CSV table of C-alpha atoms in Angstrom, one decimal:
chain,number,residue,atom,x,y,z
A,517,MET,CA,43.0,10.6,4.6
A,518,PHE,CA,39.6,12.1,3.8
A,519,GLN,CA,38.5,15.1,6.0
A,520,ALA,CA,34.9,16.0,6.7
A,521,PRO,CA,33.6,19.0,4.8
A,522,GLY,CA,33.5,21.0,8.0
A,523,SER,CA,37.3,20.7,8.3
A,524,LEU,CA,38.2,21.7,4.8
A,525,GLY,CA,41.0,24.2,4.4
A,526,GLN,CA,41.8,26.5,1.6
A,527,LYS,CA,44.8,24.5,0.5
A,528,GLY,CA,43.2,21.1,0.2
A,529,SER,CA,39.7,22.2,-0.7
A,530,ASN,CA,40.1,21.7,-4.5
A,531,ALA,CA,41.5,18.3,-4.1
A,532,THR,CA,38.9,17.2,-1.5
A,533,LEU,CA,35.7,18.2,-3.3
A,534,TYR,CA,35.9,15.2,-5.7
A,535,PRO,CA,36.7,12.6,-3.0
A,536,VAL,CA,33.6,13.8,-1.2
A,537,GLN,CA,31.6,13.2,-4.3
A,538,ASP,CA,33.2,9.8,-4.7
A,539,ILE,CA,32.1,8.9,-1.2
A,540,PHE,CA,28.5,9.6,-1.9
A,541,TYR,CA,28.7,7.7,-5.2
A,542,MET,CA,30.2,4.7,-3.3
A,543,LEU,CA,27.6,5.0,-0.6
A,544,GLY,CA,24.9,4.8,-3.2
A,545,ALA,CA,26.5,1.9,-5.0
A,546,VAL,CA,27.7,-0.3,-2.1
A,547,VAL,CA,24.9,-0.1,0.4
A,548,PRO,CA,22.1,-1.4,-1.8
A,549,MET,CA,24.3,-4.3,-3.0
A,550,TYR,CA,26.0,-5.2,0.3
A,551,HIS,CA,22.7,-5.2,2.2
A,552,LYS,CA,20.5,-6.4,-0.7
A,553,GLU,CA,19.2,-9.6,1.0
A,554,LYS,CA,18.4,-7.8,4.3
A,555,LEU,CA,16.7,-4.9,2.5
A,556,GLN,CA,14.5,-7.5,0.7
A,557,LYS,CA,13.7,-9.5,3.8
A,558,LEU,CA,13.4,-6.9,6.6
A,559,PRO,CA,10.7,-4.3,6.1
A,560,GLN,CA,12.0,-2.2,8.9
A,561,LEU,CA,15.5,-1.9,7.4
A,562,ALA,CA,13.9,-1.1,4.0
A,563,ALA,CA,12.0,1.8,5.6
A,564,ILE,CA,15.2,3.1,7.3
A,565,HIS,CA,17.2,2.9,4.1
A,566,HIS,CA,14.4,4.8,2.3
A,567,ASN,CA,14.5,7.5,5.0
A,568,ASN,CA,18.3,7.7,4.9
A,569,CYS,CA,18.4,8.1,1.2
A,570,LEU,CA,15.8,10.9,1.2
A,571,TYR,CA,17.6,12.6,4.2
A,572,ILE,CA,20.9,12.5,2.3
A,573,ALA,CA,19.2,13.8,-0.9
A,574,HIS,CA,17.7,16.7,1.1
A,575,HIS,CA,21.1,17.8,2.4
A,576,LEU,CA,22.9,17.3,-0.9
A,577,LEU,CA,20.7,20.1,-2.2
A,578,THR,CA,22.5,22.7,-0.1
A,579,LEU,CA,25.8,21.0,0.8
A,580,GLY,CA,27.8,22.7,-1.9
A,581,HIS,CA,26.4,26.2,-1.0
A,582,GLN,CA,26.9,25.5,2.7
A,583,PHE,CA,30.7,25.0,2.3
A,584,GLN,CA,31.2,27.2,-0.7
A,585,GLY,CA,33.3,29.6,1.3
A,586,ARG,CA,35.8,26.9,2.2
A,587,LEU,CA,36.3,25.6,-1.3
A,588,GLY,CA,39.1,27.9,-2.3
A,589,ALA,CA,39.2,30.7,-4.9
A,590,LEU,CA,39.1,28.4,-7.9
A,591,LEU,CA,35.9,26.6,-6.9
A,592,CYS,CA,34.4,29.5,-5.0
A,593,ASP,CA,34.0,31.4,-8.2
A,594,ARG,CA,32.1,28.5,-9.8
A,595,THR,CA,29.1,26.5,-8.9
A,596,ALA,CA,30.3,23.6,-6.9
A,597,THR,CA,27.3,21.6,-5.8
A,598,PHE,CA,26.2,18.0,-5.2
A,599,VAL,CA,22.8,18.5,-6.8
A,600,ASP,CA,23.5,15.9,-9.5
A,601,LEU,CA,23.5,13.3,-6.7
A,602,VAL,CA,20.0,14.2,-5.4
A,603,PRO,CA,18.0,12.2,-8.0
A,604,VAL,CA,20.4,9.3,-7.5
A,605,PHE,CA,19.6,9.0,-3.8
A,606,ARG,CA,15.9,9.7,-4.2
A,607,ARG,CA,15.8,6.9,-6.7
A,608,LEU,CA,17.7,4.5,-4.5
A,609,GLY,CA,15.4,5.1,-1.5
A,610,THR,CA,12.2,4.9,-3.6
A,611,GLU,CA,13.3,1.7,-5.5
A,612,CYS,CA,14.3,0.0,-2.3
A,613,PHE,CA,11.0,0.7,-0.6
A,614,LEU,CA,8.9,-0.2,-3.7
A,615,ALA,CA,10.7,-3.5,-3.9
A,616,GLN,CA,9.8,-4.2,-0.3
A,617,MET,CA,6.2,-3.2,-1.1
A,618,GLN,CA,6.2,-5.8,-3.9
A,619,VAL,CA,7.4,-8.4,-1.4
A,620,GLN,CA,4.6,-7.5,1.0
A,621,LYS,CA,2.0,-7.6,-1.7
A,622,GLY,CA,3.2,-11.1,-2.8
A,623,GLU,CA,2.8,-12.3,0.8
A,624,LEU,CA,-0.7,-10.9,1.1
A,625,LEU,CA,-1.8,-12.6,-2.2
A,626,GLU,CA,-0.1,-15.8,-1.1
A,627,ARG,CA,-2.1,-15.8,2.1
A,628,LEU,CA,-5.4,-15.1,0.3
A,629,SER,CA,-4.6,-17.9,-2.2
A,630,SER,CA,-5.2,-20.4,0.7
A,631,ALA,CA,-8.8,-19.2,1.0
A,632,ARG,CA,-9.9,-21.8,-1.5
A,633,ASP,CA,-11.3,-19.1,-3.9
A,634,PHE,CA,-14.1,-18.3,-1.4
A,635,SER,CA,-16.3,-20.7,-3.4
A,636,THR,CA,-17.7,-23.2,-0.8
A,637,MET,CA,-18.2,-21.2,2.3
A,638,ASP,CA,-21.0,-23.6,3.5
A,639,ASP,CA,-18.2,-26.2,4.0
A,640,GLU,CA,-16.7,-25.8,7.4
A,641,ASP,CA,-13.1,-26.6,6.3
A,642,SER,CA,-13.3,-24.1,3.5
A,643,TYR,CA,-14.8,-21.4,5.7
A,644,ALA,CA,-12.1,-22.0,8.3
A,645,ALA,CA,-9.4,-21.7,5.6
A,646,ALA,CA,-10.8,-18.5,4.3
A,647,ASN,CA,-11.2,-17.1,7.9
A,648,ARG,CA,-7.6,-18.0,8.6
A,649,ALA,CA,-6.4,-16.4,5.4
A,650,VAL,CA,-8.2,-13.1,6.2
A,651,ARG,CA,-6.8,-13.2,9.8
A,652,GLN,CA,-3.3,-13.7,8.4
A,653,VAL,CA,-3.8,-10.7,6.1
A,654,LEU,CA,-4.9,-8.5,9.0
A,655,HIS,CA,-2.0,-9.7,11.1
A,656,GLN,CA,0.5,-8.8,8.4
A,657,LEU,CA,-1.0,-5.3,8.0
A,658,LYS,CA,-0.9,-4.7,11.7
A,659,ARG,CA,2.6,-6.0,12.1
A,660,LEU,CA,3.8,-3.7,9.3
A,661,GLY,CA,2.0,-0.8,10.9
A,662,LYS,CA,3.9,-1.3,14.1
A,663,ILE,CA,7.2,-1.7,12.2
A,664,TRP,CA,6.8,1.4,10.0
A,665,GLN,CA,5.2,3.8,12.4
A,666,GLY,CA,7.7,6.2,13.7
A,667,ILE,CA,10.1,5.5,10.8
A,668,LEU,CA,8.2,6.6,7.7
A,669,PRO,CA,6.8,10.1,7.3
A,670,VAL,CA,3.0,10.0,7.9
A,671,ASN,CA,2.1,10.6,4.3
A,672,VAL,CA,4.4,7.9,3.0
A,673,TYR,CA,3.2,5.5,5.8
A,674,CYS,CA,-0.5,6.1,4.9
A,675,ARG,CA,0.1,5.6,1.2
A,676,ALA,CA,2.1,2.4,1.8
A,677,MET,CA,-0.5,0.9,4.2
A,678,GLY,CA,-3.3,2.0,2.0
A,679,THR,CA,-1.7,0.3,-1.1
A,680,LEU,CA,-1.3,-3.0,0.8
A,681,LEU,CA,-4.9,-2.9,2.2
A,682,ASN,CA,-6.1,-2.1,-1.3
A,683,THR,CA,-4.3,-5.1,-2.7
A,684,ALA,CA,-6.0,-7.4,-0.3
A,685,LEU,CA,-9.5,-5.9,-0.9
A,686,ALA,CA,-9.0,-6.0,-4.7
A,687,GLU,CA,-8.1,-9.6,-4.5
A,688,VAL,CA,-11.1,-10.5,-2.5
A,689,VAL,CA,-13.4,-8.6,-4.8
A,690,ALA,CA,-11.9,-10.3,-7.9
A,691,ARG,CA,-12.4,-13.8,-6.3
A,692,ILE,CA,-16.0,-13.1,-5.4
A,693,LEU,CA,-16.8,-11.7,-8.8
A,694,THR,CA,-15.7,-15.0,-10.4
A,695,LEU,CA,-18.1,-17.1,-8.3
A,696,GLU,CA,-20.9,-18.6,-10.4
A,697,ASP,CA,-23.2,-19.7,-7.5
A,698,ILE,CA,-23.5,-18.0,-4.1
A,699,SER,CA,-26.0,-19.6,-1.8
A,700,ALA,CA,-27.6,-17.6,1.0
A,701,GLU,CA,-25.3,-19.2,3.6
A,702,ASN,CA,-22.3,-18.5,1.4
A,703,ALA,CA,-23.3,-14.9,1.0
A,704,ASP,CA,-23.7,-14.5,4.8
A,705,ARG,CA,-20.2,-16.0,5.4
A,706,LEU,CA,-18.6,-14.0,2.7
A,707,TYR,CA,-20.2,-10.9,4.2
A,708,THR,CA,-18.7,-11.8,7.6
A,709,LEU,CA,-15.2,-12.2,6.1
A,710,CYS,CA,-15.5,-8.9,4.4
A,711,GLN,CA,-16.7,-7.2,7.6
A,712,MET,CA,-13.6,-8.4,9.3
A,713,LEU,CA,-11.5,-6.5,6.7
A,714,VAL,CA,-13.7,-3.4,7.0
A,715,ASP,CA,-13.6,-3.4,10.8
A,716,GLU,CA,-9.9,-4.2,11.4
A,717,GLY,CA,-8.2,-3.1,8.1
A,718,PRO,CA,-8.3,0.7,8.9
A,719,GLU,CA,-6.6,0.0,12.3
A,720,ALA,CA,-3.4,-0.3,10.3
A,721,PHE,CA,-3.5,3.5,9.9
A,722,VAL,CA,-3.4,4.2,13.7
A,723,PRO,CA,-2.0,5.2,16.0
A,724,LEU,CA,-0.4,7.9,14.0
A,725,HIS,CA,2.0,10.5,15.3
A,726,ALA,CA,0.8,12.7,18.1
A,727,GLU,CA,-0.2,15.6,15.8
A,728,GLU,CA,-2.2,13.1,13.7
A,729,GLN,CA,-4.0,11.1,16.3
A,730,ASN,CA,-7.1,13.2,16.5
A,731,ARG,CA,-7.8,13.0,12.8
A,732,PRO,CA,-10.9,10.9,11.8
A,733,PHE,CA,-8.8,8.2,10.1
A,734,ARG,CA,-11.7,6.1,9.0
A,735,GLU,CA,-13.1,9.0,7.0
A,736,GLU,CA,-9.8,9.2,5.1
A,737,VAL,CA,-9.4,5.5,4.4
A,738,PRO,CA,-11.0,5.9,0.8
A,739,VAL,CA,-8.3,8.5,0.1
A,740,TYR,CA,-5.5,5.9,0.5
A,741,VAL,CA,-7.5,2.7,-0.5
A,742,PRO,CA,-9.0,3.2,-4.0
A,743,LYS,CA,-11.0,-0.1,-3.8
A,744,TRP,CA,-12.6,0.8,-0.4
A,745,MET,CA,-16.0,2.0,-1.8
A,746,MET,CA,-16.1,-0.9,-4.3
A,747,PHE,CA,-15.6,-3.3,-1.4
A,748,ARG,CA,-18.4,-1.7,0.6
A,749,GLU,CA,-20.7,-1.8,-2.3
A,750,LEU,CA,-19.9,-5.5,-2.8
A,751,MET,CA,-20.8,-6.1,0.8
A,752,LEU,CA,-24.2,-4.4,0.4
A,753,VAL,CA,-24.9,-6.6,-2.7
A,754,LEU,CA,-24.2,-9.7,-0.7
A,755,GLN,CA,-27.0,-8.8,1.7
A,756,ALA,CA,-29.4,-7.0,-0.6
A,757,SER,CA,-32.6,-8.0,-2.3
A,758,LEU,CA,-33.1,-7.6,-6.1
A,759,GLN,CA,-34.9,-4.4,-5.6
A,760,GLU,CA,-32.2,-3.0,-3.3
A,761,ILE,CA,-29.6,-3.8,-5.9
A,762,LEU,CA,-31.6,-2.0,-8.6
A,763,ASP,CA,-32.1,1.0,-6.3
A,764,ARG,CA,-28.3,1.2,-5.8
A,765,TRP,CA,-27.8,0.8,-9.6
A,766,ALA,CA,-30.3,3.6,-10.2
A,767,ASP,CA,-30.3,3.4,-14.0
A,768,SER,CA,-26.4,3.4,-14.0
A,769,LYS,CA,-26.3,6.6,-11.9
A,770,GLY,CA,-26.2,5.2,-8.4
A,771,PRO,CA,-23.2,4.3,-6.2
A,772,LEU,CA,-23.2,0.7,-7.4
A,773,ALA,CA,-22.8,1.8,-11.0
A,774,ALA,CA,-19.9,4.0,-9.9
A,775,GLU,CA,-17.9,1.0,-8.8
A,776,PHE,CA,-19.0,-2.0,-11.0
A,777,SER,CA,-19.7,-2.5,-14.6
A,778,PRO,CA,-23.1,-3.8,-15.9
A,779,SER,CA,-21.6,-7.2,-16.6
A,780,GLU,CA,-20.1,-7.5,-13.1
A,781,VAL,CA,-23.4,-6.6,-11.5
A,782,LYS,CA,-25.3,-9.1,-13.7
A,783,ASN,CA,-22.8,-11.8,-12.8
A,784,LEU,CA,-23.4,-11.1,-9.1
A,785,ILE,CA,-27.2,-11.2,-9.6
A,786,ARG,CA,-27.0,-14.5,-11.4
A,787,ALA,CA,-24.8,-16.0,-8.7
A,788,LEU,CA,-26.9,-14.7,-5.8
A,789,PHE,CA,-30.4,-15.3,-7.1
A,790,GLN,CA,-32.3,-18.2,-8.7
A,791,ASN,CA,-33.4,-18.1,-12.3
A,792,THR,CA,-36.8,-16.5,-12.0
A,793,GLU,CA,-38.8,-13.9,-14.0
A,794,ARG,CA,-38.0,-11.3,-11.3
A,795,ARG,CA,-34.3,-12.0,-11.8
A,796,ALA,CA,-34.7,-11.8,-15.6
A,797,ALA,CA,-36.5,-8.5,-15.2
A,798,ALA,CA,-33.8,-7.1,-12.9
A,799,LEU,CA,-31.0,-8.2,-15.3
A,800,ALA,CA,-32.8,-6.4,-18.1
A,801,LYS,CA,-32.6,-3.2,-16.1
A,802,ILE,CA,-28.9,-3.3,-15.6
A,803,LYS,CA,-27.6,-1.5,-18.7
């Protein structure tokens, strides 16, 4: 019967080193397959498995050196380590959690797909559907925040939540950019929906661990959410006049130009404003 490394004796040490390695190989091979369905469906279990794999990988770095004195003369004179297993367990933990992230991204996009493309916000049913979709996205983010806080390391947790929030914002931006006609009422309602995401989305990052709670988390949101500034610029455009849009474009040197291409800004102007000479003059300045 297998003995724990702490109980290895000189006589059986040579014969026990390889069974120990085999146990780690079996652990890495069996757990992901046996619990495959649960690891895909339960975000909490995926986070725990991720941590377990990284914890094992960390200790495998020094396990051979830690018990080198008990491995007998033959192995003691050589380098008997488990370092070759470190990338295996790191990969297992990372792949499992990335797969769970893909599941969560798919659910976010599915919820936003029920928003009817944000195209007819002046219709009460369409606006209600879009409002419900945004609420469901925020609920999913907050639920994941509660599940993963206390399990994932803070840096991994913030990157994960930032990636998911970024997915939602990028999808909303993409849908609004495809709109060909945005009335004043539609623009106001789109702005309201976007404001919900701006107000409540960052709440997924708190509360952090005790040592992190005093950090100004809202200031760090752009670090973890690449589309954050683009989303804020889009909100400004939805409420801006032609001159304000040109001021933010600033001959392709302003904050609007940093987030959107000339063609995207032109499409927004065409959708938001009627075809007038002022609009034509503004379009000519977007280069």
